[in-house]
Amino acid sequence: MPQRFKKPTEIIWRSYRRVPVAKLPYQQRKWVLDRGSLTKRLVHASKGDFKVIISRQHWAKPSLDERRLLHLPLGQRALIREVSLLCGGIVWVKARSIIPLRTLTGTERQLAYLGERPLGAFLFKSKTMKRGPLQIASFRHSGNNNISA
């Protein structure tokens, strides 16, 4: 079973004009800062041996910095999806997505029922969704450095 994410209160997301090397090493920059689909890159890099494992998906209150970023009222819950993206059976990416209730209308209602389908595949096909500024958080977990975006 995949490991749980750190508590959101322990992760601080930041926007940078230029990301410091200490926050995002050079070898990870091409992957994290690329404007294209990370899912597509992972599928290609793994020669199709790609899998999404859901760690947790539930309705909860996002962390304070997540609420601020998404302009959510203090008590409002959102759909929180935490997944691991595996290439060749190895976790390459851990992702946490916050999906506000107001987003789950029309075609975007499907976001609540993705299951083990990658979120990126849906987002890059959507005509109504657009990518906003990238935010980065770095944290230590299980003795490894982890970068999330």
GROMACS .gro file of C-alpha atoms in nm:
model
  149
    1MET     CA    1   0.000   0.000   0.000
    2PRO     CA    2   0.139   0.345  -0.091
    3GLN     CA    3   0.265   0.564   0.190
    4ARG     CA    4   0.049   0.853   0.306
    5PHE     CA    5   0.143   1.207   0.218
    6LYS     CA    6   0.277   1.442   0.480
    7LYS     CA    7   0.014   1.654   0.646
    8PRO     CA    8  -0.065   1.953   0.422
    9THR     CA    9   0.026   2.185   0.708
   10GLU     CA   10   0.384   2.052   0.684
   11ILE     CA   11   0.412   2.135   0.313
   12ILE     CA   12   0.452   2.496   0.204
   13TRP     CA   13   0.390   2.576  -0.163
   14ARG     CA   14   0.582   2.859  -0.326
   15SER     CA   15   0.580   3.045  -0.657
   16TYR     CA   16   0.913   3.151  -0.803
   17ARG     CA   17   1.013   3.363  -1.101
   18ARG     CA   18   1.333   3.162  -1.103
   19VAL     CA   19   1.337   2.842  -0.900
   20PRO     CA   20   1.651   2.816  -0.683
   21VAL     CA   21   1.868   2.510  -0.751
   22ALA     CA   22   1.841   2.422  -0.380
   23LYS     CA   23   1.464   2.386  -0.426
   24LEU     CA   24   1.472   2.205  -0.760
   25PRO     CA   25   1.792   2.033  -0.875
   26TYR     CA   26   1.889   2.067  -1.244
   27GLN     CA   27   1.820   1.700  -1.327
   28GLN     CA   28   1.455   1.741  -1.216
   29ARG     CA   29   1.387   2.079  -1.380
   30LYS     CA   30   1.306   1.947  -1.729
   31TRP     CA   31   1.044   1.719  -1.579
   32VAL     CA   32   0.885   1.951  -1.327
   33LEU     CA   33   0.894   2.282  -1.516
   34ASP     CA   34   0.791   2.148  -1.858
   35ARG     CA   35   0.468   2.310  -1.981
   36GLY     CA   36   0.353   1.988  -2.151
   37SER     CA   37   0.187   1.684  -2.001
   38LEU     CA   38   0.395   1.514  -1.732
   39THR     CA   39   0.172   1.208  -1.769
   40LYS     CA   40   0.263   1.183  -2.138
   41ARG     CA   41   0.634   1.215  -2.056
   42LEU     CA   42   0.611   0.945  -1.789
   43VAL     CA   43   0.427   0.705  -2.020
   44HIS     CA   44   0.696   0.761  -2.284
   45ALA     CA   45   0.987   0.728  -2.038
   46SER     CA   46   0.845   0.402  -1.900
   47LYS     CA   47   0.775   0.263  -2.248
   48GLY     CA   48   0.409   0.232  -2.151
   49ASP     CA   49   0.471   0.065  -1.812
   50PHE     CA   50   0.290   0.347  -1.632
   51LYS     CA   51   0.036   0.323  -1.352
   52VAL     CA   52  -0.159   0.552  -1.121
   53ILE     CA   53  -0.209   0.433  -0.764
   54ILE     CA   54  -0.459   0.626  -0.553
   55SER     CA   55  -0.328   0.680  -0.201
   56ARG     CA   56  -0.637   0.867  -0.093
   57GLN     CA   57  -0.931   1.052  -0.245
   58HIS     CA   58  -1.176   1.221  -0.014
   59TRP     CA   59  -1.369   1.537   0.065
   60ALA     CA   60  -1.181   1.750   0.317
   61LYS     CA   61  -1.073   2.104   0.398
   62PRO     CA   62  -0.762   2.200   0.200
   63SER     CA   63  -0.465   2.346   0.386
   64LEU     CA   64  -0.451   2.721   0.441
   65ASP     CA   65  -0.208   2.786   0.155
   66GLU     CA   66  -0.416   2.566  -0.081
   67ARG     CA   67  -0.735   2.754   0.016
   68ARG     CA   68  -0.565   3.089  -0.044
   69LEU     CA   69  -0.433   2.984  -0.383
   70LEU     CA   70  -0.775   2.858  -0.494
   71HIS     CA   71  -0.968   3.146  -0.329
   72LEU     CA   72  -1.176   2.905  -0.119
   73PRO     CA   73  -1.369   3.016   0.190
   74LEU     CA   74  -1.223   2.901   0.522
   75GLY     CA   75  -1.463   2.614   0.594
   76GLN     CA   76  -1.522   2.491   0.240
   77ARG     CA   77  -1.433   2.133   0.158
   78ALA     CA   78  -1.285   2.020  -0.172
   79LEU     CA   79  -1.214   1.688  -0.337
   80ILE     CA   80  -0.855   1.599  -0.247
   81ARG     CA   81  -0.685   1.337  -0.460
   82GLU     CA   82  -0.344   1.201  -0.363
   83VAL     CA   83  -0.176   0.960  -0.604
   84SER     CA   84   0.154   0.796  -0.683
   85LEU     CA   85   0.262   0.775  -1.047
   86LEU     CA   86   0.465   0.462  -1.114
   87CYS     CA   87   0.700   0.387  -1.400
   88GLY     CA   88   0.812   0.026  -1.420
   89GLY     CA   89   0.658  -0.036  -1.078
   90ILE     CA   90   0.865   0.240  -0.912
   91VAL     CA   91   0.713   0.561  -0.773
   92TRP     CA   92   0.844   0.852  -0.979
   93VAL     CA   93   0.591   1.117  -0.875
   94LYS     CA   94   0.357   1.180  -0.584
   95ALA     CA   95   0.079   1.425  -0.659
   96ARG     CA   96  -0.185   1.603  -0.453
   97SER     CA   97  -0.471   1.767  -0.639
   98ILE     CA   98  -0.730   1.995  -0.482
   99ILE     CA   99  -1.053   2.009  -0.683
  100PRO     CA  100  -1.303   2.268  -0.557
  101LEU     CA  101  -1.673   2.177  -0.565
  102ARG     CA  102  -1.738   2.465  -0.810
  103THR     CA  103  -1.512   2.289  -1.062
  104LEU     CA  104  -1.719   1.969  -1.063
  105THR     CA  105  -1.986   2.084  -1.308
  106GLY     CA  106  -2.050   1.996  -1.670
  107THR     CA  107  -1.776   1.787  -1.830
  108GLU     CA  108  -1.547   1.847  -1.532
  109ARG     CA  109  -1.781   1.635  -1.318
  110GLN     CA  110  -1.573   1.342  -1.446
  111LEU     CA  111  -1.284   1.460  -1.225
  112ALA     CA  112  -1.458   1.304  -0.924
  113TYR     CA  113  -1.463   0.963  -1.096
  114LEU     CA  114  -1.118   0.930  -1.254
  115GLY     CA  115  -1.024   0.623  -1.053
  116GLU     CA  116  -0.677   0.513  -1.161
  117ARG     CA  117  -0.685   0.720  -1.479
  118PRO     CA  118  -0.430   1.004  -1.474
  119LEU     CA  119  -0.560   1.353  -1.403
  120GLY     CA  120  -0.316   1.502  -1.656
  121ALA     CA  121  -0.469   1.304  -1.941
  122PHE     CA  122  -0.808   1.464  -1.866
  123LEU     CA  123  -0.674   1.816  -1.810
  124PHE     CA  124  -0.471   1.835  -2.130
  125LYS     CA  125  -0.773   1.724  -2.337
  126SER     CA  126  -1.015   1.965  -2.168
  127LYS     CA  127  -1.123   2.270  -2.367
  128THR     CA  128  -1.233   2.460  -2.055
  129MET     CA  129  -0.940   2.396  -1.819
  130LYS     CA  130  -0.615   2.590  -1.842
  131ARG     CA  131  -0.292   2.553  -1.655
  132GLY     CA  132  -0.214   2.823  -1.404
  133PRO     CA  133   0.121   2.922  -1.255
  134LEU     CA  134   0.329   2.634  -1.125
  135GLN     CA  135   0.385   2.608  -0.751
  136ILE     CA  136   0.661   2.397  -0.597
  137ALA     CA  137   0.697   2.240  -0.254
  138SER     CA  138   0.995   2.044  -0.128
  139PHE     CA  139   0.986   1.821   0.175
  140ARG     CA  140   1.156   1.523   0.332
  141HIS     CA  141   0.971   1.195   0.353
  142SER     CA  142   1.102   0.846   0.436
  143GLY     CA  143   1.461   0.958   0.407
  144ASN     CA  144   1.419   1.084   0.047
  145ASN     CA  145   1.402   1.434  -0.095
  146ASN     CA  146   1.067   1.479  -0.265
  147ILE     CA  147   0.968   1.755  -0.503
  148SER     CA  148   0.602   1.818  -0.577
  149ALA     CA  149   0.451   2.051  -0.833
   0.00000   0.00000   0.00000
